XYZ file of C-alpha atoms in Angstrom:
84
model
C -68.131 -162.562 42.374
C -67.641 -162.204 46.301
C -67.078 -160.419 48.569
C -66.155 -160.269 52.359
C -64.977 -157.920 54.659
C -61.169 -157.272 54.812
C -61.487 -156.076 51.330
C -61.731 -160.331 49.957
C -62.750 -160.614 46.551
C -62.962 -163.436 44.500
C -64.456 -164.084 40.892
C -65.531 -168.002 39.858
C -63.409 -169.160 43.198
C -59.769 -167.306 42.519
C -59.145 -164.595 44.931
C -58.527 -161.334 42.811
C -58.070 -157.621 43.535
C -60.254 -155.230 41.849
C -58.114 -154.647 38.897
C -58.073 -158.178 38.358
C -61.652 -158.466 38.843
C -62.352 -156.569 35.881
C -60.016 -158.110 33.581
C -61.445 -161.358 33.975
C -65.210 -159.836 34.082
C -64.500 -158.197 30.972
C -63.116 -161.086 29.427
C -66.074 -163.108 30.485
C -68.611 -160.138 29.512
C -69.992 -161.880 26.158
C -71.369 -165.044 28.324
C -73.470 -162.671 30.872
C -75.418 -161.313 27.579
C -77.423 -158.512 29.177
C -78.313 -160.819 32.604
C -77.258 -159.529 36.567
C -74.084 -160.507 37.449
C -74.645 -161.871 41.131
C -72.641 -160.373 43.833
C -72.687 -162.061 46.953
C -71.679 -159.789 50.051
C -71.024 -160.646 53.175
C -73.934 -158.124 54.970
C -71.497 -156.566 57.613
C -69.557 -155.412 54.465
C -68.990 -151.497 54.920
C -69.796 -149.854 51.683
C -66.888 -148.004 51.454
C -65.555 -151.932 50.740
C -68.386 -152.569 48.108
C -67.968 -149.298 46.106
C -64.564 -150.279 44.756
C -65.734 -153.611 43.488
C -69.352 -152.305 41.751
C -67.087 -149.568 39.979
C -64.613 -152.586 38.786
C -67.457 -154.113 37.646
C -68.617 -151.002 35.778
C -65.153 -150.459 34.414
C -65.420 -154.034 32.850
C -68.659 -152.887 31.105
C -71.247 -154.905 33.766
C -74.589 -152.759 33.488
C -76.648 -155.061 35.637
C -75.813 -156.710 39.454
C -77.535 -158.412 41.634
C -76.520 -157.863 45.284
C -77.182 -160.919 47.767
C -76.216 -160.392 51.418
C -75.287 -163.386 53.663
C -75.752 -163.093 57.415
C -72.713 -164.086 59.687
C -73.693 -168.109 60.891
C -75.884 -167.380 64.210
C -77.063 -163.873 63.372
C -80.484 -163.296 63.906
C -81.178 -165.955 66.058
C -82.724 -164.951 69.640
C -80.763 -165.309 72.493
C -82.541 -166.634 75.640
C -85.343 -167.976 73.201
C -87.299 -171.240 75.007
C -85.754 -170.355 78.216
C -87.466 -170.612 81.812
């Protein structure tokens, strides 16, 4: 599962809404066999946009997720490093 700002959600490379996410994950749940479902999240994503996704996964029957956060490109670099 990938989630970014603007409420963009994708599952297995397909853009979905929370209802579609619930249906697709529920159909695949047997294949998860109690493993953590990776959820890749844009680090700048507000919790208010992540909450509906986690709720959709709960409704689908997911009991374990692994949140993986991504930084925007160039984030964390020190401006002026190595300057005069």
